[in-house]
């Protein structure tokens, strides 16, 4: 009993801590406030209907129960026009109100925002790619956005159906192969927002996360400038060699969309707050562990392991990868949502 209670309170604790990440009760964009408004009203009606129906049922069951000494069937009643009209009209009125609220929210949420910044979002098993066609750069697994600027995401997939969801900001929006779906929103507060794939897409669906890093406009502009003129720094010459021999077939470090994308863009890896589609914090140790044996961290991943690399080569490679960054930006300081 004690143990069950302890487990339960631990569960509660975890929920309380995780709630902030997942709850859409902390809306940080107008789109989410709109969906929240709808959610609350649908909930209010549901609770009211449940209360009235369950209450009536309980009352009637109690009131018309068999009394001691009662014999045979009670009087049988057939039809009551007034009652039937009432219980048809009330649900129709409720449905009409909910329809109105839903239509309002849908129109609001789907409205094109003129001059919105475009980002192409592509889902892969089990990671996300973010390409900025107008700004001429690309990043994977971490979507960097400026505060207060409207964005339009063009969401698609290169393999199976995924779904793009950032509980604090926007979504969900399905990522469907061969099709482009759009979502628009404005992020109003700086932060490191958790994102999820919300459509079962394979063995590591639950490990297909991402981050949205919302930064002040000035920091974003600095990043864009640096990304445009980016030449990948070479922090370790041996590391670069190892990279070119083993990794370049799948990974780019240029920060631009290569013709055929196989793996995530590694151009700004040094600036990342997370690794492997948001599943672990970005540390040199996690990076090394990932390269050695990605499948240990993410079953079913499309990246092969590199157990054959010597410790020296691995360390050189990690130094090289950590050096791939834009100087003067610290995304790790952003508050987490
Ligand atoms: C056959 C193609 C392929 C090769 C070769 C390959 N990778 Fe990968 N890599 C991938 C794919 C696909 C992913 C995405 C895995 C996932 O998240 O499921 C990935 C993910 C990564 C990540 C995590 C990226 C992120 O955004 O967090 C790193 C780091 C990485 N690879 C480094 C390397 C290094 C270093 C090498 C060479 C030693 C290498 N990869 C070789 C395909 C490859
Ligand atoms: Cu997915």
mmCIF file of C-alpha atoms in Angstrom, residues 28-302:
data_model
loop_
_atom_site.group_PDB
_atom_site.id
_atom_site.type_symbol
_atom_site.label_atom_id
_atom_site.label_comp_id
_atom_site.label_asym_id
_atom_site.label_seq_id
_atom_site.Cartn_x
_atom_site.Cartn_y
_atom_site.Cartn_z
ATOM 1 C CA UNK A 28 2.528 31.480 -26.066
ATOM 2 C CA UNK A 29 1.028 32.372 -29.417
ATOM 3 C CA UNK A 30 -2.310 33.777 -30.630
ATOM 4 C CA UNK A 31 -3.017 30.522 -32.510
ATOM 5 C CA UNK A 32 -2.763 28.524 -29.311
ATOM 6 C CA UNK A 33 -4.920 30.983 -27.419
ATOM 7 C CA UNK A 34 -7.556 30.480 -30.106
ATOM 8 C CA UNK A 35 -7.445 26.673 -29.822
ATOM 9 C CA UNK A 36 -7.454 26.948 -26.039
ATOM 10 C CA UNK A 37 -10.543 29.129 -26.131
ATOM 11 C CA UNK A 38 -12.266 26.456 -28.213
ATOM 12 C CA UNK A 39 -11.043 23.682 -25.942
ATOM 13 C CA UNK A 40 -12.363 25.414 -22.846
ATOM 14 C CA UNK A 41 -15.835 25.984 -24.327
ATOM 15 C CA UNK A 42 -16.148 22.460 -25.662
ATOM 16 C CA UNK A 43 -15.142 21.259 -22.206
ATOM 17 C CA UNK A 44 -17.686 23.514 -20.490
ATOM 18 C CA UNK A 45 -20.501 22.165 -22.666
ATOM 19 C CA UNK A 46 -19.331 18.567 -22.215
ATOM 20 C CA UNK A 47 -19.285 18.917 -18.426
ATOM 21 C CA UNK A 48 -22.719 20.571 -18.415
ATOM 22 C CA UNK A 49 -24.232 17.873 -20.627
ATOM 23 C CA UNK A 50 -22.644 15.112 -18.592
ATOM 24 C CA UNK A 51 -23.914 16.682 -15.369
ATOM 25 C CA UNK A 52 -27.481 17.094 -16.614
ATOM 26 C CA UNK A 53 -27.716 13.630 -18.222
ATOM 27 C CA UNK A 54 -26.012 11.718 -15.404
ATOM 28 C CA UNK A 55 -27.930 13.732 -12.804
ATOM 29 C CA UNK A 56 -31.295 13.070 -14.455
ATOM 30 C CA UNK A 57 -30.461 9.397 -14.801
ATOM 31 C CA UNK A 58 -29.517 9.055 -11.138
ATOM 32 C CA UNK A 59 -32.578 11.022 -9.990
ATOM 33 C CA UNK A 60 -35.018 9.014 -12.119
ATOM 34 C CA UNK A 61 -33.510 5.678 -11.131
ATOM 35 C CA UNK A 62 -33.869 6.627 -7.472
ATOM 36 C CA UNK A 63 -37.323 8.222 -7.739
ATOM 37 C CA UNK A 64 -38.969 5.426 -9.707
ATOM 38 C CA UNK A 65 -37.317 2.512 -7.960
ATOM 39 C CA UNK A 66 -39.511 -0.419 -6.871
ATOM 40 C CA UNK A 67 -41.064 0.325 -3.508
ATOM 41 C CA UNK A 68 -41.688 -2.408 -0.932
ATOM 42 C CA UNK A 69 -44.997 -4.122 -1.540
ATOM 43 C CA UNK A 70 -45.249 -2.921 -5.136
ATOM 44 C CA UNK A 71 -46.633 -5.588 -7.456
ATOM 45 C CA UNK A 72 -46.240 -6.041 -11.241
ATOM 46 C CA UNK A 73 -45.272 -3.362 -13.775
ATOM 47 C CA UNK A 74 -45.707 0.349 -13.030
ATOM 48 C CA UNK A 75 -47.941 2.412 -15.382
ATOM 49 C CA UNK A 76 -46.476 2.448 -18.929
ATOM 50 C CA UNK A 77 -46.020 5.814 -20.658
ATOM 51 C CA UNK A 78 -45.689 6.315 -24.439
ATOM 52 C CA UNK A 79 -44.466 9.555 -25.975
ATOM 53 C CA UNK A 80 -44.481 13.112 -24.764
ATOM 54 C CA UNK A 81 -44.417 15.679 -27.570
ATOM 55 C CA UNK A 82 -43.305 18.589 -25.450
ATOM 56 C CA UNK A 83 -40.423 16.643 -23.886
ATOM 57 C CA UNK A 84 -39.269 15.335 -27.259
ATOM 58 C CA UNK A 85 -39.248 18.790 -28.836
ATOM 59 C CA UNK A 86 -37.259 20.150 -25.896
ATOM 60 C CA UNK A 87 -34.643 17.412 -25.968
ATOM 61 C CA UNK A 88 -34.194 17.857 -29.693
ATOM 62 C CA UNK A 89 -33.977 21.642 -29.665
ATOM 63 C CA UNK A 90 -31.499 21.957 -26.807
ATOM 64 C CA UNK A 91 -28.850 19.668 -28.400
ATOM 65 C CA UNK A 92 -29.372 21.403 -31.766
ATOM 66 C CA UNK A 93 -28.748 24.766 -30.097
ATOM 67 C CA UNK A 94 -25.622 23.432 -28.380
ATOM 68 C CA UNK A 95 -24.279 21.988 -31.639
ATOM 69 C CA UNK A 96 -24.914 25.285 -33.422
ATOM 70 C CA UNK A 97 -23.010 27.223 -30.776
ATOM 71 C CA UNK A 98 -20.089 24.760 -30.917
ATOM 72 C CA UNK A 99 -20.152 24.908 -34.715
ATOM 73 C CA UNK A 100 -19.964 28.693 -34.574
ATOM 74 C CA UNK A 101 -17.076 28.648 -32.120
ATOM 75 C CA UNK A 102 -15.196 26.027 -34.183
ATOM 76 C CA UNK A 103 -15.687 27.900 -37.449
ATOM 77 C CA UNK A 104 -14.477 31.093 -35.791
ATOM 78 C CA UNK A 105 -11.335 29.358 -34.459
ATOM 79 C CA UNK A 106 -10.618 27.643 -37.797
ATOM 80 C CA UNK A 107 -10.917 30.862 -39.761
ATOM 81 C CA UNK A 108 -8.738 32.678 -37.258
ATOM 82 C CA UNK A 109 -6.073 29.967 -37.226
ATOM 83 C CA UNK A 110 -5.939 29.466 -41.010
ATOM 84 C CA UNK A 111 -5.783 33.111 -41.967
ATOM 85 C CA UNK A 112 -2.771 33.851 -44.170
ATOM 86 C CA UNK A 113 -0.452 36.404 -42.581
ATOM 87 C CA UNK A 114 0.929 38.738 -45.276
ATOM 88 C CA UNK A 115 4.709 38.942 -45.250
ATOM 89 C CA UNK A 116 5.122 35.925 -42.971
ATOM 90 C CA UNK A 117 8.584 34.363 -42.880
ATOM 91 C CA UNK A 118 8.529 31.019 -44.670
ATOM 92 C CA UNK A 119 10.111 27.846 -43.305
ATOM 93 C CA UNK A 120 9.933 24.455 -45.009
ATOM 94 C CA UNK A 121 9.477 21.739 -42.395
ATOM 95 C CA UNK A 122 10.209 18.164 -43.458
ATOM 96 C CA UNK A 123 9.701 15.101 -41.301
ATOM 97 C CA UNK A 124 11.955 12.057 -41.655
ATOM 98 C CA UNK A 125 12.148 8.874 -39.604
ATOM 99 C CA UNK A 126 13.050 10.084 -36.892
ATOM 100 C CA UNK A 127 14.081 13.690 -37.186
ATOM 101 C CA UNK A 128 13.021 17.086 -38.561
ATOM 102 C CA UNK A 129 14.505 19.396 -41.126
ATOM 103 C CA UNK A 130 13.991 23.164 -41.208
ATOM 104 C CA UNK A 131 14.842 25.030 -44.399
ATOM 105 C CA UNK A 132 14.551 28.814 -44.724
ATOM 106 C CA UNK A 133 14.211 29.323 -48.518
ATOM 107 C CA UNK A 134 13.991 33.123 -48.323
ATOM 108 C CA UNK A 135 16.920 33.489 -45.957
ATOM 109 C CA UNK A 136 19.106 30.874 -47.655
ATOM 110 C CA UNK A 137 20.000 28.582 -44.804
ATOM 111 C CA UNK A 138 18.980 25.298 -43.224
ATOM 112 C CA UNK A 139 19.071 23.758 -39.779
ATOM 113 C CA UNK A 140 17.823 20.421 -38.448
ATOM 114 C CA UNK A 141 15.949 19.448 -35.299
ATOM 115 C CA UNK A 142 15.991 22.960 -33.863
ATOM 116 C CA UNK A 143 13.758 25.562 -35.450
ATOM 117 C CA UNK A 144 15.145 29.009 -34.725
ATOM 118 C CA UNK A 145 12.566 31.810 -34.838
ATOM 119 C CA UNK A 146 12.486 35.510 -33.987
ATOM 120 C CA UNK A 147 10.092 36.852 -31.336
ATOM 121 C CA UNK A 148 7.060 38.676 -32.682
ATOM 122 C CA UNK A 149 7.567 37.858 -36.367
ATOM 123 C CA UNK A 150 4.768 35.929 -38.122
ATOM 124 C CA UNK A 151 5.954 32.649 -39.635
ATOM 125 C CA UNK A 152 4.395 30.307 -42.132
ATOM 126 C CA UNK A 153 5.506 26.692 -41.884
ATOM 127 C CA UNK A 154 5.129 24.518 -44.959
ATOM 128 C CA UNK A 155 4.982 21.013 -43.517
ATOM 129 C CA UNK A 156 5.679 17.815 -45.439
ATOM 130 C CA UNK A 157 7.324 14.398 -45.048
ATOM 131 C CA UNK A 158 9.838 12.388 -47.029
ATOM 132 C CA UNK A 159 8.731 8.933 -45.836
ATOM 133 C CA UNK A 160 5.677 8.147 -43.699
ATOM 134 C CA UNK A 161 3.107 10.439 -42.072
ATOM 135 C CA UNK A 162 4.426 12.452 -39.139
ATOM 136 C CA UNK A 163 2.782 15.281 -37.252
ATOM 137 C CA UNK A 164 4.321 18.567 -36.180
ATOM 138 C CA UNK A 165 3.324 19.649 -32.686
ATOM 139 C CA UNK A 166 4.700 22.304 -30.345
ATOM 140 C CA UNK A 167 2.239 22.314 -27.430
ATOM 141 C CA UNK A 168 3.238 25.781 -26.252
ATOM 142 C CA UNK A 169 3.066 27.385 -29.677
ATOM 143 C CA UNK A 170 1.215 25.623 -32.454
ATOM 144 C CA UNK A 171 -0.095 22.409 -33.936
ATOM 145 C CA UNK A 172 -0.742 19.716 -34.522
ATOM 146 C CA UNK A 173 -0.261 19.665 -38.281
ATOM 147 C CA UNK A 174 0.199 16.419 -40.168
ATOM 148 C CA UNK A 175 3.333 16.024 -42.288
ATOM 149 C CA UNK A 176 2.185 14.019 -45.309
ATOM 150 C CA UNK A 177 4.476 12.704 -48.074
ATOM 151 C CA UNK A 178 3.931 14.502 -51.393
ATOM 152 C CA UNK A 179 1.700 17.127 -49.854
ATOM 153 C CA UNK A 180 2.313 20.543 -48.303
ATOM 154 C CA UNK A 181 0.241 21.677 -45.361
ATOM 155 C CA UNK A 182 0.608 25.108 -43.838
ATOM 156 C CA UNK A 183 0.473 26.508 -40.355
ATOM 157 C CA UNK A 184 0.998 30.098 -39.374
ATOM 158 C CA UNK A 185 1.709 31.606 -36.015
ATOM 159 C CA UNK A 186 3.579 34.259 -34.087
ATOM 160 C CA UNK A 187 5.785 33.319 -31.138
ATOM 161 C CA UNK A 188 5.473 36.033 -28.521
ATOM 162 C CA UNK A 189 8.027 35.047 -25.890
ATOM 163 C CA UNK A 190 11.652 33.955 -26.127
ATOM 164 C CA UNK A 191 12.175 30.361 -25.049
ATOM 165 C CA UNK A 192 13.204 26.801 -25.768
ATOM 166 C CA UNK A 193 9.941 25.076 -26.645
ATOM 167 C CA UNK A 194 9.561 21.292 -26.808
ATOM 168 C CA UNK A 195 8.201 19.839 -30.014
ATOM 169 C CA UNK A 196 6.885 16.357 -30.685
ATOM 170 C CA UNK A 197 5.997 14.085 -33.564
ATOM 171 C CA UNK A 198 2.325 13.423 -32.899
ATOM 172 C CA UNK A 199 1.686 10.627 -35.391
ATOM 173 C CA UNK A 200 2.876 7.072 -34.775
ATOM 174 C CA UNK A 201 5.590 6.713 -37.428
ATOM 175 C CA UNK A 202 7.825 3.780 -36.486
ATOM 176 C CA UNK A 203 9.879 2.204 -33.695
ATOM 177 C CA UNK A 204 11.360 5.511 -32.502
ATOM 178 C CA UNK A 205 8.303 7.693 -32.947
ATOM 179 C CA UNK A 206 8.487 8.588 -29.255
ATOM 180 C CA UNK A 207 12.088 9.752 -29.802
ATOM 181 C CA UNK A 208 11.226 12.014 -32.698
ATOM 182 C CA UNK A 209 11.260 15.285 -30.832
ATOM 183 C CA UNK A 210 12.570 18.723 -31.725
ATOM 184 C CA UNK A 211 12.968 22.190 -30.262
ATOM 185 C CA UNK A 212 11.743 25.586 -31.272
ATOM 186 C CA UNK A 213 14.204 28.226 -30.145
ATOM 187 C CA UNK A 214 12.491 31.589 -30.053
ATOM 188 C CA UNK A 215 15.062 34.366 -29.761
ATOM 189 C CA UNK A 216 14.973 38.183 -29.802
ATOM 190 C CA UNK A 217 14.827 39.623 -33.315
ATOM 191 C CA UNK A 218 18.282 41.113 -32.985
ATOM 192 C CA UNK A 219 19.864 37.724 -32.128
ATOM 193 C CA UNK A 220 17.949 36.073 -34.967
ATOM 194 C CA UNK A 221 19.189 38.646 -37.476
ATOM 195 C CA UNK A 222 22.744 38.094 -36.278
ATOM 196 C CA UNK A 223 22.330 34.344 -36.733
ATOM 197 C CA UNK A 224 20.892 34.774 -40.247
ATOM 198 C CA UNK A 225 23.772 37.055 -41.290
ATOM 199 C CA UNK A 226 26.340 34.560 -39.996
ATOM 200 C CA UNK A 227 24.492 31.620 -41.567
ATOM 201 C CA UNK A 228 24.405 33.290 -44.983
ATOM 202 C CA UNK A 229 28.152 33.767 -45.138
ATOM 203 C CA UNK A 230 28.912 30.532 -43.278
ATOM 204 C CA UNK A 231 32.132 28.670 -43.966
ATOM 205 C CA UNK A 232 32.296 25.643 -41.674
ATOM 206 C CA UNK A 233 35.073 26.318 -39.132
ATOM 207 C CA UNK A 234 37.732 23.613 -38.831
ATOM 208 C CA UNK A 235 38.367 23.236 -35.114
ATOM 209 C CA UNK A 236 40.272 19.976 -35.647
ATOM 210 C CA UNK A 237 41.939 19.007 -38.931
ATOM 211 C CA UNK A 238 42.016 15.268 -38.144
ATOM 212 C CA UNK A 239 38.358 15.467 -37.122
ATOM 213 C CA UNK A 240 37.467 17.034 -40.452
ATOM 214 C CA UNK A 241 39.275 14.205 -42.263
ATOM 215 C CA UNK A 242 37.385 11.566 -40.279
ATOM 216 C CA UNK A 243 34.154 13.388 -41.039
ATOM 217 C CA UNK A 244 34.853 13.542 -44.760
ATOM 218 C CA UNK A 245 35.701 9.841 -44.880
ATOM 219 C CA UNK A 246 32.755 8.560 -42.835
ATOM 220 C CA UNK A 247 29.940 11.030 -42.592
ATOM 221 C CA UNK A 248 29.811 13.305 -45.606
ATOM 222 C CA UNK A 249 27.777 10.889 -47.691
ATOM 223 C CA UNK A 250 24.780 11.642 -45.455
ATOM 224 C CA UNK A 251 25.494 14.900 -43.623
ATOM 225 C CA UNK A 252 26.090 18.437 -44.839
ATOM 226 C CA UNK A 253 28.000 21.077 -42.835
ATOM 227 C CA UNK A 254 27.370 23.959 -45.244
ATOM 228 C CA UNK A 255 24.086 25.093 -43.720
ATOM 229 C CA UNK A 256 22.395 24.869 -47.143
ATOM 230 C CA UNK A 257 19.961 22.321 -48.502
ATOM 231 C CA UNK A 258 22.007 19.639 -50.323
ATOM 232 C CA UNK A 259 20.392 17.993 -53.404
ATOM 233 C CA UNK A 260 19.472 14.739 -51.685
ATOM 234 C CA UNK A 261 18.990 14.903 -47.957
ATOM 235 C CA UNK A 262 19.736 11.738 -45.993
ATOM 236 C CA UNK A 263 20.698 12.969 -42.546
ATOM 237 C CA UNK A 264 20.332 16.117 -40.434
ATOM 238 C CA UNK A 265 22.267 19.291 -41.229
ATOM 239 C CA UNK A 266 25.271 19.535 -38.922
ATOM 240 C CA UNK A 267 26.404 23.072 -39.867
ATOM 241 C CA UNK A 268 25.386 24.691 -36.577
ATOM 242 C CA UNK A 269 25.765 21.644 -34.345
ATOM 243 C CA UNK A 270 27.973 23.594 -31.913
ATOM 244 C CA UNK A 271 25.050 25.943 -31.203
ATOM 245 C CA UNK A 272 22.554 23.165 -30.531
ATOM 246 C CA UNK A 273 20.907 22.691 -27.154
ATOM 247 C CA UNK A 274 19.928 19.075 -27.904
ATOM 248 C CA UNK A 275 21.030 16.123 -30.008
ATOM 249 C CA UNK A 276 19.455 13.398 -32.129
ATOM 250 C CA UNK A 277 16.111 15.157 -32.611
ATOM 251 C CA UNK A 278 15.812 16.591 -29.124
ATOM 252 C CA UNK A 279 16.175 13.340 -27.176
ATOM 253 C CA UNK A 280 19.290 14.231 -25.157
ATOM 254 C CA UNK A 281 21.028 17.405 -24.039
ATOM 255 C CA UNK A 282 23.856 18.531 -26.225
ATOM 256 C CA UNK A 283 27.115 17.543 -24.505
ATOM 257 C CA UNK A 284 30.351 16.242 -26.069
ATOM 258 C CA UNK A 285 29.820 12.941 -24.180
ATOM 259 C CA UNK A 286 26.344 12.433 -25.634
ATOM 260 C CA UNK A 287 27.631 13.333 -29.085
ATOM 261 C CA UNK A 288 30.374 10.718 -28.826
ATOM 262 C CA UNK A 289 27.976 8.084 -27.528
ATOM 263 C CA UNK A 290 25.583 8.810 -30.387
ATOM 264 C CA UNK A 291 28.255 8.434 -33.099
ATOM 265 C CA UNK A 292 29.495 5.155 -31.633
ATOM 266 C CA UNK A 293 26.086 3.534 -31.364
ATOM 267 C CA UNK A 294 23.058 5.596 -32.404
ATOM 268 C CA UNK A 295 20.708 2.600 -32.253
ATOM 269 C CA UNK A 296 21.378 2.264 -28.526
ATOM 270 C CA UNK A 297 19.839 5.710 -28.036
ATOM 271 C CA UNK A 298 17.255 5.440 -30.794
ATOM 272 C CA UNK A 299 16.104 1.965 -31.914
ATOM 273 C CA UNK A 300 15.364 1.801 -35.624
ATOM 274 C CA UNK A 301 17.399 4.894 -36.506
ATOM 275 C CA UNK A 302 18.658 5.210 -40.098
#
